Tab-separated table of C-alpha atoms in Angstrom:
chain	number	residue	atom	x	y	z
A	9	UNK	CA	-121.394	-89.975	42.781
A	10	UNK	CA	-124.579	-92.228	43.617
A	11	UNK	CA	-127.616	-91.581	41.566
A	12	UNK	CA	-130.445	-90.248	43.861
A	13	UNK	CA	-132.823	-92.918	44.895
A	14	UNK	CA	-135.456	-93.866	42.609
A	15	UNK	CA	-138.766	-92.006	43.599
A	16	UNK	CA	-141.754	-90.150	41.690
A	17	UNK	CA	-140.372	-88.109	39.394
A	18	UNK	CA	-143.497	-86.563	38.019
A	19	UNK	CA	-144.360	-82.690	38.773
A	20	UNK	CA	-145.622	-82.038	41.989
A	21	UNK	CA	-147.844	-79.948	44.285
A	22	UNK	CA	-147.274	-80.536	48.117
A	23	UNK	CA	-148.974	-78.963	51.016
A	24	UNK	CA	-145.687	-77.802	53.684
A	25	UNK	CA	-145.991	-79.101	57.130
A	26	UNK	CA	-147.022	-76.658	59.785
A	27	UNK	CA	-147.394	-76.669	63.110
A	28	UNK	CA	-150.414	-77.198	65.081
A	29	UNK	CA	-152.425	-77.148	61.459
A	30	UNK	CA	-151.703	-79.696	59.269
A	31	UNK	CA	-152.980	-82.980	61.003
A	32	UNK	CA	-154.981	-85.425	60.558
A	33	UNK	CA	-158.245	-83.614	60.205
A	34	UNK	CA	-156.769	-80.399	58.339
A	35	UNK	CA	-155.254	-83.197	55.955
A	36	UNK	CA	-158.935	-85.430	55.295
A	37	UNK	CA	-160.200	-81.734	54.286
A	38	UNK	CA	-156.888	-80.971	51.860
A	39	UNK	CA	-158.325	-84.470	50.249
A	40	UNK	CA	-161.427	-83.465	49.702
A	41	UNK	CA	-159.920	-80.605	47.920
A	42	UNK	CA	-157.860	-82.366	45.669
A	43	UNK	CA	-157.004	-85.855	44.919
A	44	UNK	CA	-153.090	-84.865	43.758
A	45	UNK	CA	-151.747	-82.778	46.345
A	46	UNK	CA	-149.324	-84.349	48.553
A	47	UNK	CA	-149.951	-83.886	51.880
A	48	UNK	CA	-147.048	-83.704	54.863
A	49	UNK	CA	-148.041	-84.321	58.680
A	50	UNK	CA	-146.651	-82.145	61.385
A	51	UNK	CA	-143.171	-82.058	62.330
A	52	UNK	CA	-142.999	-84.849	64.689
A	53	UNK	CA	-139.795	-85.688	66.631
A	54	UNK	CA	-138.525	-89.232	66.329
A	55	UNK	CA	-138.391	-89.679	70.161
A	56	UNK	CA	-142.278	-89.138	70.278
A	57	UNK	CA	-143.164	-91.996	67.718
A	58	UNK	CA	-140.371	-94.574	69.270
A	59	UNK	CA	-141.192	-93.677	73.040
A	60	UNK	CA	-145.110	-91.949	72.720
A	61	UNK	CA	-148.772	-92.997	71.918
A	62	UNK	CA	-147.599	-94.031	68.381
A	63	UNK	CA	-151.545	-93.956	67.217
A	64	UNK	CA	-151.994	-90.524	68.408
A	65	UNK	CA	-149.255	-89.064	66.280
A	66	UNK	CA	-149.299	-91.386	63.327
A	67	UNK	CA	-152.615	-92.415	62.617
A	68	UNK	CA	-154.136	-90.739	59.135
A	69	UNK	CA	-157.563	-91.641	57.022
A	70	UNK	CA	-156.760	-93.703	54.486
A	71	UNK	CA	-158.322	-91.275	52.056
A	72	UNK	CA	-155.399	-88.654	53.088
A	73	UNK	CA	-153.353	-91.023	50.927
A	74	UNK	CA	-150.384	-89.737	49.140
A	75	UNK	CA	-149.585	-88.496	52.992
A	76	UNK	CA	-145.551	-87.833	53.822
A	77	UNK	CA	-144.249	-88.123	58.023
A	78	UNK	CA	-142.187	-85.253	58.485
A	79	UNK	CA	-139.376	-86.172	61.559
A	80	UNK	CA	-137.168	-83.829	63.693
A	81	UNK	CA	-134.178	-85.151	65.529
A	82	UNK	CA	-130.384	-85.819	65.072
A	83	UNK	CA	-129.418	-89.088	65.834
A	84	UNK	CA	-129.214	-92.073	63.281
A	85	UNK	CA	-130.216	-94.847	65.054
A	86	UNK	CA	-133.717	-93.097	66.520
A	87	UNK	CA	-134.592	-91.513	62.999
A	88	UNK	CA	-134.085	-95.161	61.669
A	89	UNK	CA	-136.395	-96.378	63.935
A	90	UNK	CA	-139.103	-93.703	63.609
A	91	UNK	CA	-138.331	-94.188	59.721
A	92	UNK	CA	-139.280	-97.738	59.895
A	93	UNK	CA	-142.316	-97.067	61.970
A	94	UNK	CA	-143.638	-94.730	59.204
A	95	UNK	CA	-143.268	-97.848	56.804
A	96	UNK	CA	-144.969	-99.554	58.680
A	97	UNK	CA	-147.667	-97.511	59.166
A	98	UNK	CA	-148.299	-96.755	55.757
A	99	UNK	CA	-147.056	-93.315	54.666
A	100	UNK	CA	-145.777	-93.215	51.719
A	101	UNK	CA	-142.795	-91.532	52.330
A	102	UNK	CA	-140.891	-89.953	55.258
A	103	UNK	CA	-139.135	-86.581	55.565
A	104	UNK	CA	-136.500	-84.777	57.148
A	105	UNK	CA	-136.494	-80.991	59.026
A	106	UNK	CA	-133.441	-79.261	58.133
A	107	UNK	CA	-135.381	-76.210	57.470
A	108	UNK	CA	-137.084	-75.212	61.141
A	109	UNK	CA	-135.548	-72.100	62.544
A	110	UNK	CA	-137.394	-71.671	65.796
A	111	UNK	CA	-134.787	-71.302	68.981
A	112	UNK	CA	-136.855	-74.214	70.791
A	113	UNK	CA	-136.113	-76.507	67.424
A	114	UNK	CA	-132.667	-75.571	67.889
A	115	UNK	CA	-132.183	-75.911	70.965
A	116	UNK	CA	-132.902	-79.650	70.605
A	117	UNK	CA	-130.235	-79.677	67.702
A	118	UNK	CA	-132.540	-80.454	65.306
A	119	UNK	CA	-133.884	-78.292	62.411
A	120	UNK	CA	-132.185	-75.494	60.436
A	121	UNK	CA	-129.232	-75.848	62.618
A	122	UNK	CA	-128.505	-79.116	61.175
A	123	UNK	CA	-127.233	-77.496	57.520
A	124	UNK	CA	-123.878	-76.219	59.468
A	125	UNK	CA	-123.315	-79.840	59.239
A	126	UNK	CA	-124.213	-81.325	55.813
A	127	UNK	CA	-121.764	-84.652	56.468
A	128	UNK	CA	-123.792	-85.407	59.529
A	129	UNK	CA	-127.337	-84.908	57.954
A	130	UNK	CA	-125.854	-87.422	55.344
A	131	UNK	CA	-125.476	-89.760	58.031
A	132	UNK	CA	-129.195	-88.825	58.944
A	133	UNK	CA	-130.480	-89.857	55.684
A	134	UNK	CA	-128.198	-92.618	54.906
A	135	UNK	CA	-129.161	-94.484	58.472
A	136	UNK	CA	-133.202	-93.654	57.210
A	137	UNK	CA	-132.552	-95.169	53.842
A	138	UNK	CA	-130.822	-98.355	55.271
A	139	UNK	CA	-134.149	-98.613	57.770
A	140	UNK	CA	-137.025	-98.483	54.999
A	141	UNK	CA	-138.048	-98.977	51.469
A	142	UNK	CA	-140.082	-95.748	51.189
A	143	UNK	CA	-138.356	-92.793	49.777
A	144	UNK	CA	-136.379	-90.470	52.061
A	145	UNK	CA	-136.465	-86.952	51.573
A	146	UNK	CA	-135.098	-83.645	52.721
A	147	UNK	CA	-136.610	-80.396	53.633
A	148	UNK	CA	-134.244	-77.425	53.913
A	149	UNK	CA	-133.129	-73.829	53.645
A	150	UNK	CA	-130.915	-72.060	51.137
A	151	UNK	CA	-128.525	-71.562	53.903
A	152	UNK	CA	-128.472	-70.240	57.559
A	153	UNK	CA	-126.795	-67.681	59.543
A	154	UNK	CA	-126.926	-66.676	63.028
A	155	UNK	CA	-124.946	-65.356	66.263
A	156	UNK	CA	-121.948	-67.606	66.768
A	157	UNK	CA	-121.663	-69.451	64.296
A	158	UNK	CA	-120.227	-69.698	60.578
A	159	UNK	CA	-122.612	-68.957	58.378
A	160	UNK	CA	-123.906	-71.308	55.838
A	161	UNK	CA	-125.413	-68.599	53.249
A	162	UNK	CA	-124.020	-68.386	49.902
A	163	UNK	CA	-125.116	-70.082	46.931
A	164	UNK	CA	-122.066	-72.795	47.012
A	165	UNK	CA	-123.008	-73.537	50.951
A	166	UNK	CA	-126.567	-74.558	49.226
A	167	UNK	CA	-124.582	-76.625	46.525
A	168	UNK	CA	-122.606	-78.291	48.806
A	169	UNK	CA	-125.516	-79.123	50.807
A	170	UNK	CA	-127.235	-80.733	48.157
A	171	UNK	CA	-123.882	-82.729	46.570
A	172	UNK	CA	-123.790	-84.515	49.639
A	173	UNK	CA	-127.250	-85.126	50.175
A	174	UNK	CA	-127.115	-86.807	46.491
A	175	UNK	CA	-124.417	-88.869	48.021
A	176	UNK	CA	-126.117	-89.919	50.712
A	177	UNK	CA	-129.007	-91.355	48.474
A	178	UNK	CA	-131.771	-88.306	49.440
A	179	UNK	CA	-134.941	-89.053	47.089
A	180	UNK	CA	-135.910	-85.276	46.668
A	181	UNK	CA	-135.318	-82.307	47.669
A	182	UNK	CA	-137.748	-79.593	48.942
A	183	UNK	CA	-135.876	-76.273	49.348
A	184	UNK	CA	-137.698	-73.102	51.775
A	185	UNK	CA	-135.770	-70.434	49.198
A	186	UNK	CA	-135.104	-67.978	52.223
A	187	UNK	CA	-132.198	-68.530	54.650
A	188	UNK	CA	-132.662	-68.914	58.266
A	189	UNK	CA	-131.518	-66.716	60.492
A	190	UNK	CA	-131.197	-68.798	63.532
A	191	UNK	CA	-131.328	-66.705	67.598
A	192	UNK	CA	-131.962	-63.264	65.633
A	193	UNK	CA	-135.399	-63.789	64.048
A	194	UNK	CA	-138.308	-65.574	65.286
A	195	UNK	CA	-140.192	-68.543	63.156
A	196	UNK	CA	-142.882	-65.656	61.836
A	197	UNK	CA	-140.152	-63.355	60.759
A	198	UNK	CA	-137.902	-65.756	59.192
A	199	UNK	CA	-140.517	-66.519	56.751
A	200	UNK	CA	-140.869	-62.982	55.782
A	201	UNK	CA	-137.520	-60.845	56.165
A	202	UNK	CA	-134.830	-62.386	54.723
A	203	UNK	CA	-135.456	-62.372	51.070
A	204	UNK	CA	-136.590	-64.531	48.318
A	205	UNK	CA	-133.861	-66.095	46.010
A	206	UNK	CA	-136.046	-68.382	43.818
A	207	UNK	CA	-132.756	-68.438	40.973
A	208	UNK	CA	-131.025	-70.194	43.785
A	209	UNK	CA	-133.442	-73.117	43.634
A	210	UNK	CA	-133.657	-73.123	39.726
A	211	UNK	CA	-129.810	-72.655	39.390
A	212	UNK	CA	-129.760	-75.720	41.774
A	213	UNK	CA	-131.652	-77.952	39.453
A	214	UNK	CA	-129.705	-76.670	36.275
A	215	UNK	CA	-126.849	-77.782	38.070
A	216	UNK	CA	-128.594	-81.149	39.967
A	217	UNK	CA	-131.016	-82.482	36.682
A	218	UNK	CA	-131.376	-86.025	38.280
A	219	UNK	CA	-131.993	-84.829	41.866
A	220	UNK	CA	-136.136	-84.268	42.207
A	221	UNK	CA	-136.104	-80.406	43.860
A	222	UNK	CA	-139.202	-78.274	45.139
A	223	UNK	CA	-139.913	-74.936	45.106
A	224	UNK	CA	-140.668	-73.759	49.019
A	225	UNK	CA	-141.469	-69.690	50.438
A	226	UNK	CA	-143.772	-67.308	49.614
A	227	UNK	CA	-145.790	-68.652	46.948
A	228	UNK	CA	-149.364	-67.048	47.478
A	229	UNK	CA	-151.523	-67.067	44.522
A	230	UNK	CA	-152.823	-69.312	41.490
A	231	UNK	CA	-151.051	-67.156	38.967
A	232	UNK	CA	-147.352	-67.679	41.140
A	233	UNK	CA	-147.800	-71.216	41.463
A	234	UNK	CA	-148.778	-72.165	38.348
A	235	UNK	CA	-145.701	-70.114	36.697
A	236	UNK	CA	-143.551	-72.705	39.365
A	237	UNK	CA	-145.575	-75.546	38.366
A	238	UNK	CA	-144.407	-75.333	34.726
A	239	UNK	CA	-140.643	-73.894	34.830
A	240	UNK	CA	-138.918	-76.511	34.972
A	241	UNK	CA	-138.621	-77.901	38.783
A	242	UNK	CA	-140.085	-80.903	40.343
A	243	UNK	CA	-142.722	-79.557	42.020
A	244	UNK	CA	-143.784	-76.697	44.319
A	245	UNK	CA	-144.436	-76.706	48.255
A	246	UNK	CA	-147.449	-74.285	49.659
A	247	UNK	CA	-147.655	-73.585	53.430
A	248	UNK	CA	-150.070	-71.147	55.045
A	249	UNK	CA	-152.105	-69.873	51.512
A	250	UNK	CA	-153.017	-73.855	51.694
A	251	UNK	CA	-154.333	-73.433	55.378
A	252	UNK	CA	-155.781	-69.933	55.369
A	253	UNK	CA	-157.332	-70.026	52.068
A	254	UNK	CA	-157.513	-74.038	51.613
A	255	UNK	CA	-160.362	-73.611	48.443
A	256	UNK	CA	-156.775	-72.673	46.048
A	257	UNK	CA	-156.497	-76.515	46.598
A	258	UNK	CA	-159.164	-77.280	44.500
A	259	UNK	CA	-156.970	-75.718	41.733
A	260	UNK	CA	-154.385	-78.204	42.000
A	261	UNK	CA	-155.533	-81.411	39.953
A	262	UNK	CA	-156.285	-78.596	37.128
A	263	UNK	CA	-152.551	-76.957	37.692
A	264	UNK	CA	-150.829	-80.217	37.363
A	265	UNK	CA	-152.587	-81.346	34.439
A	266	UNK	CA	-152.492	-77.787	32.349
A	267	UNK	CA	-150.178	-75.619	31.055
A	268	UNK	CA	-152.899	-72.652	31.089
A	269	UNK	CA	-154.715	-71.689	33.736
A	270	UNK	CA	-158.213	-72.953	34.061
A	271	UNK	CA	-161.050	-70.185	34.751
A	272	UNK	CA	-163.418	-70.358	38.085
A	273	UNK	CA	-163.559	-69.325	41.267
A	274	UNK	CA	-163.887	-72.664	42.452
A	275	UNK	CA	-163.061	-76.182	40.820
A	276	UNK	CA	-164.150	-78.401	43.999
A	277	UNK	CA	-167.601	-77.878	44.856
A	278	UNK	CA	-167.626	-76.255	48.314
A	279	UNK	CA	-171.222	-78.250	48.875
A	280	UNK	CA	-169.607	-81.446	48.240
A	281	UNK	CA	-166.684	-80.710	50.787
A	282	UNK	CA	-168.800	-79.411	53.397
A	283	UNK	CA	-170.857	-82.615	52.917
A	284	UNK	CA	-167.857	-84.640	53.669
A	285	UNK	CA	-166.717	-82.676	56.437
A	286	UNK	CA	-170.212	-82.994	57.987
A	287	UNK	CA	-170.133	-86.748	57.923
A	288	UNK	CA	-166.185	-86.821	58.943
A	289	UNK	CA	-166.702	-84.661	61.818
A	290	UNK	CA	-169.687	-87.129	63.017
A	291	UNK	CA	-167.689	-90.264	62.430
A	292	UNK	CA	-165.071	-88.642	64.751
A	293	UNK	CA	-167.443	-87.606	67.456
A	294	UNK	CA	-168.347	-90.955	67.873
A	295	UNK	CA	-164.886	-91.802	68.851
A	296	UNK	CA	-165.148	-89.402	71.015
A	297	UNK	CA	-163.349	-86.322	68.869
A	298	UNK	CA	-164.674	-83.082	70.195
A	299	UNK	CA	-165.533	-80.984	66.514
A	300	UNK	CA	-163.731	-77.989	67.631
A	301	UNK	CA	-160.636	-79.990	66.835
A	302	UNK	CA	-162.261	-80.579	63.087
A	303	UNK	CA	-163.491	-77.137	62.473
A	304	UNK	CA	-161.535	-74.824	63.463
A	305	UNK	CA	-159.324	-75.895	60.096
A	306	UNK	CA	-162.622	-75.367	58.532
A	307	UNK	CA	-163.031	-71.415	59.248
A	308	UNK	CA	-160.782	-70.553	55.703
A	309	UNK	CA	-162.522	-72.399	53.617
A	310	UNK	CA	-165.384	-69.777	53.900
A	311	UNK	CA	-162.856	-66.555	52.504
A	312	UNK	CA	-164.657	-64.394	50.249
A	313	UNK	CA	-168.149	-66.203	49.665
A	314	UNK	CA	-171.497	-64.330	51.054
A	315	UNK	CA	-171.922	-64.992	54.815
A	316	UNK	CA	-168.213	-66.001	55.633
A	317	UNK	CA	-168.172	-63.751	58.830
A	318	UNK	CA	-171.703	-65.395	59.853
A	319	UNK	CA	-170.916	-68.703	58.830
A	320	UNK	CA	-167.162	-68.500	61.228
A	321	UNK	CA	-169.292	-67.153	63.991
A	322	UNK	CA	-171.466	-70.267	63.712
A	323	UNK	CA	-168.196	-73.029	63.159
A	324	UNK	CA	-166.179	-71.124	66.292
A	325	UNK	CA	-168.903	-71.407	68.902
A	326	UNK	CA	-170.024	-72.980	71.854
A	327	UNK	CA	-169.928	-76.903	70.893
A	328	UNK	CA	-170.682	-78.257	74.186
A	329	UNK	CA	-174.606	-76.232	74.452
A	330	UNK	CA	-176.870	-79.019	74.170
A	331	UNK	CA	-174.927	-80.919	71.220
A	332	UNK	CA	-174.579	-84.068	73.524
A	333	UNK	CA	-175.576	-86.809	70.884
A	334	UNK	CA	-174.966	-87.401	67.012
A	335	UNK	CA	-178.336	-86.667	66.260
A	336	UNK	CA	-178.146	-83.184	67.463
A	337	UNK	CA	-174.962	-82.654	65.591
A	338	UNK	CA	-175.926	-83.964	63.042
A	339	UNK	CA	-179.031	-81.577	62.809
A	340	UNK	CA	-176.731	-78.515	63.757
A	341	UNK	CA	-173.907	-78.918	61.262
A	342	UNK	CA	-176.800	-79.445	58.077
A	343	UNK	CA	-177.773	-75.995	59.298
A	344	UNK	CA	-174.407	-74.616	59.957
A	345	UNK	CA	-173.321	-75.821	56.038
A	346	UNK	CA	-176.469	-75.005	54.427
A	347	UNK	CA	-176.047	-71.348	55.547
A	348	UNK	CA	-173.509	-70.314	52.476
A	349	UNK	CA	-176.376	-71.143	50.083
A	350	UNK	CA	-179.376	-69.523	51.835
A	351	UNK	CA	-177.378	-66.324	51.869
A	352	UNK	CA	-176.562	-66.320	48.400
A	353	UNK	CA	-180.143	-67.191	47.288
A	354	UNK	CA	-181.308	-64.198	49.950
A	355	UNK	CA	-179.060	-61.479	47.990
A	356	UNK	CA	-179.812	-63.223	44.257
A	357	UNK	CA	-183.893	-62.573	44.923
A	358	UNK	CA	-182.898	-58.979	46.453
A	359	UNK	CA	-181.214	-58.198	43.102
């Protein structure tokens, strides 16, 4: 059996890749949240970076660094090449879907589907590893199921899986600890009906010590991620309690680093972040980047502090009404982010 490929080995905190949230502006925000998260782009077929505006789908801030390119697609030769163009744009590593369920992914032969055939994903990730230096990872299921086919469910499916993507060199593993049900459930209900089988993931690593393996599904708040954090696995993966309540990322440095949980609603100044945003979203608007595209990622980071509602009314409104030059925006946005704090100070002197 070959040894996995050499890669960081140290515990880890990733944000999951998601669909029409985590690009390149939700990711600069994640950053200003914490320096040690690991951040994944989009899904982004191979045949989009080889034959598609290459800049619009893989340029990233260099402060988004560690940032992973997460690829669909099922043929060697084109995930090589898309593998090579992530190299060569600087990510620091590139990953591979085998965990999507939706019937469009599917369709395409790409995705969850792809576990019915773990010899050919080897042949996936052995093409990818031939094409870069960069570690090549693997983003999966415990197993899938679905109308017409075999299933792929049980726990030995899952250890099968994972043998031969040892063999084929895979760097890491990140395992969604839910099966997909593929043409019976759609994407929203195959990440909350078919249950949880966390053991499956730990049994996995008992059984795999050398292969890095994450914890994916369901992990909502500080107290369940930090019990992941420190039992053993590689690392955990967080999805939408990252995007709809993105201030649990300035917990993460403070996770990694401590076996106890440290006290605070808030590690990460929200001030600080907001100033950041303020002069990202300006820097973008003068290359031409309309700020609905920036804030509407923003509108979470709001959850539970005075004025919220007020202050999401204010981010999701008309942009376009007289906000023509930087000046103006610039002017609007110092009163949009300096609302949180007038608020507070209003119900502190009415105490």
């Amino acid at each position: 059996m070959k040894e996995p490929g050499k890669t960081e080995t140290e515990t880890r905190f990733s944000v999951a890749p998601m669909m029409e949230w985590t690009d390149r502006h939700y990711r600069f925000m994640a950053r200003q949240l914490s320096r040690k998260a690991v951040l994944y782009t989009e899904m982004i077929h191979a045949n989009a970076i080889i034959h598609g505006d290459r800049q619009r789908f893989l340029d990233f801030h260099p402060q988004e660094q560690p940032v992973v390119l997460q690829l669909g697609g099922n043929d060697p030769a084109t995930l090589a090449e898309a593998a090579r163009w992530a190299e060569r744009w600087g990510y620091s590593e590139v990953n591979l879907n085998c965990g999507c369920p939706s019937d469009k992914v599917a369709s395409g032969s790409f995705g969850a589907c792809l576990m019915a055939n773990p010899d050919h994903v080897a042949r996936l990730v052995e093409s990818m590893k031939q094409a870069v230096s960069i570690p090549v990872t693997v983003k999966s299921r415990i197993g899938i199921e679905g109308k017409g086919m075999s299933a792929k469910s049980d726990y030995k499916d899952l250890q099968a899986f994972t043998h031969t993507m040892i063999e084929a060199g895979c760097d890491r593993l990140i395992v969604h600890a839910r099966i997909a049900v593929l043409g019976g459930l759609n994407p929203a209900e195959n990440r909350s009906v078919p249950p949880l089988r966390y053991e499956d993931v730990y049994r996995l690593k008992r059984e795999y010590p050398d292969l890095p393996i994450e914890l994916n599904g369901g992990l909502r708040s500080i107290d369940e991620m930090h019990k992941h954090l420190h039992a053993g696995l590689d690392g955990i993966m967080v999805g939408r309690a990252a995007y709809e309540t993105p201030r649990i990322l300035g917990h993460v440095d403070a996770l990694l680093e401590s076996e106890s949980i440290v006290a605070g609603d808030d590690l990460e100044p929200l001030p600080r972040v907001l100033d950041a945003m303020q002069q990202y979203i300006l820097d973008r608007f003068e290359e031409g980047v309309s700020p609905t595209r920036i804030v509407r990622h923003m509108l979470g980071l709001f959850h539970g502090i005075p004025g919220a509602r007020r202050m999401r009314q204010m981010l999701s409104g008309r942009w376009n009404a007289g906000l023509d030059d930087r000046e103006k925006l610039r002017q609007y946005l110092s009163d949009v982010f300096a609302e949180p704090g007038r608020v507070e100070s209003v119900e502190a002197s009415a105490v």
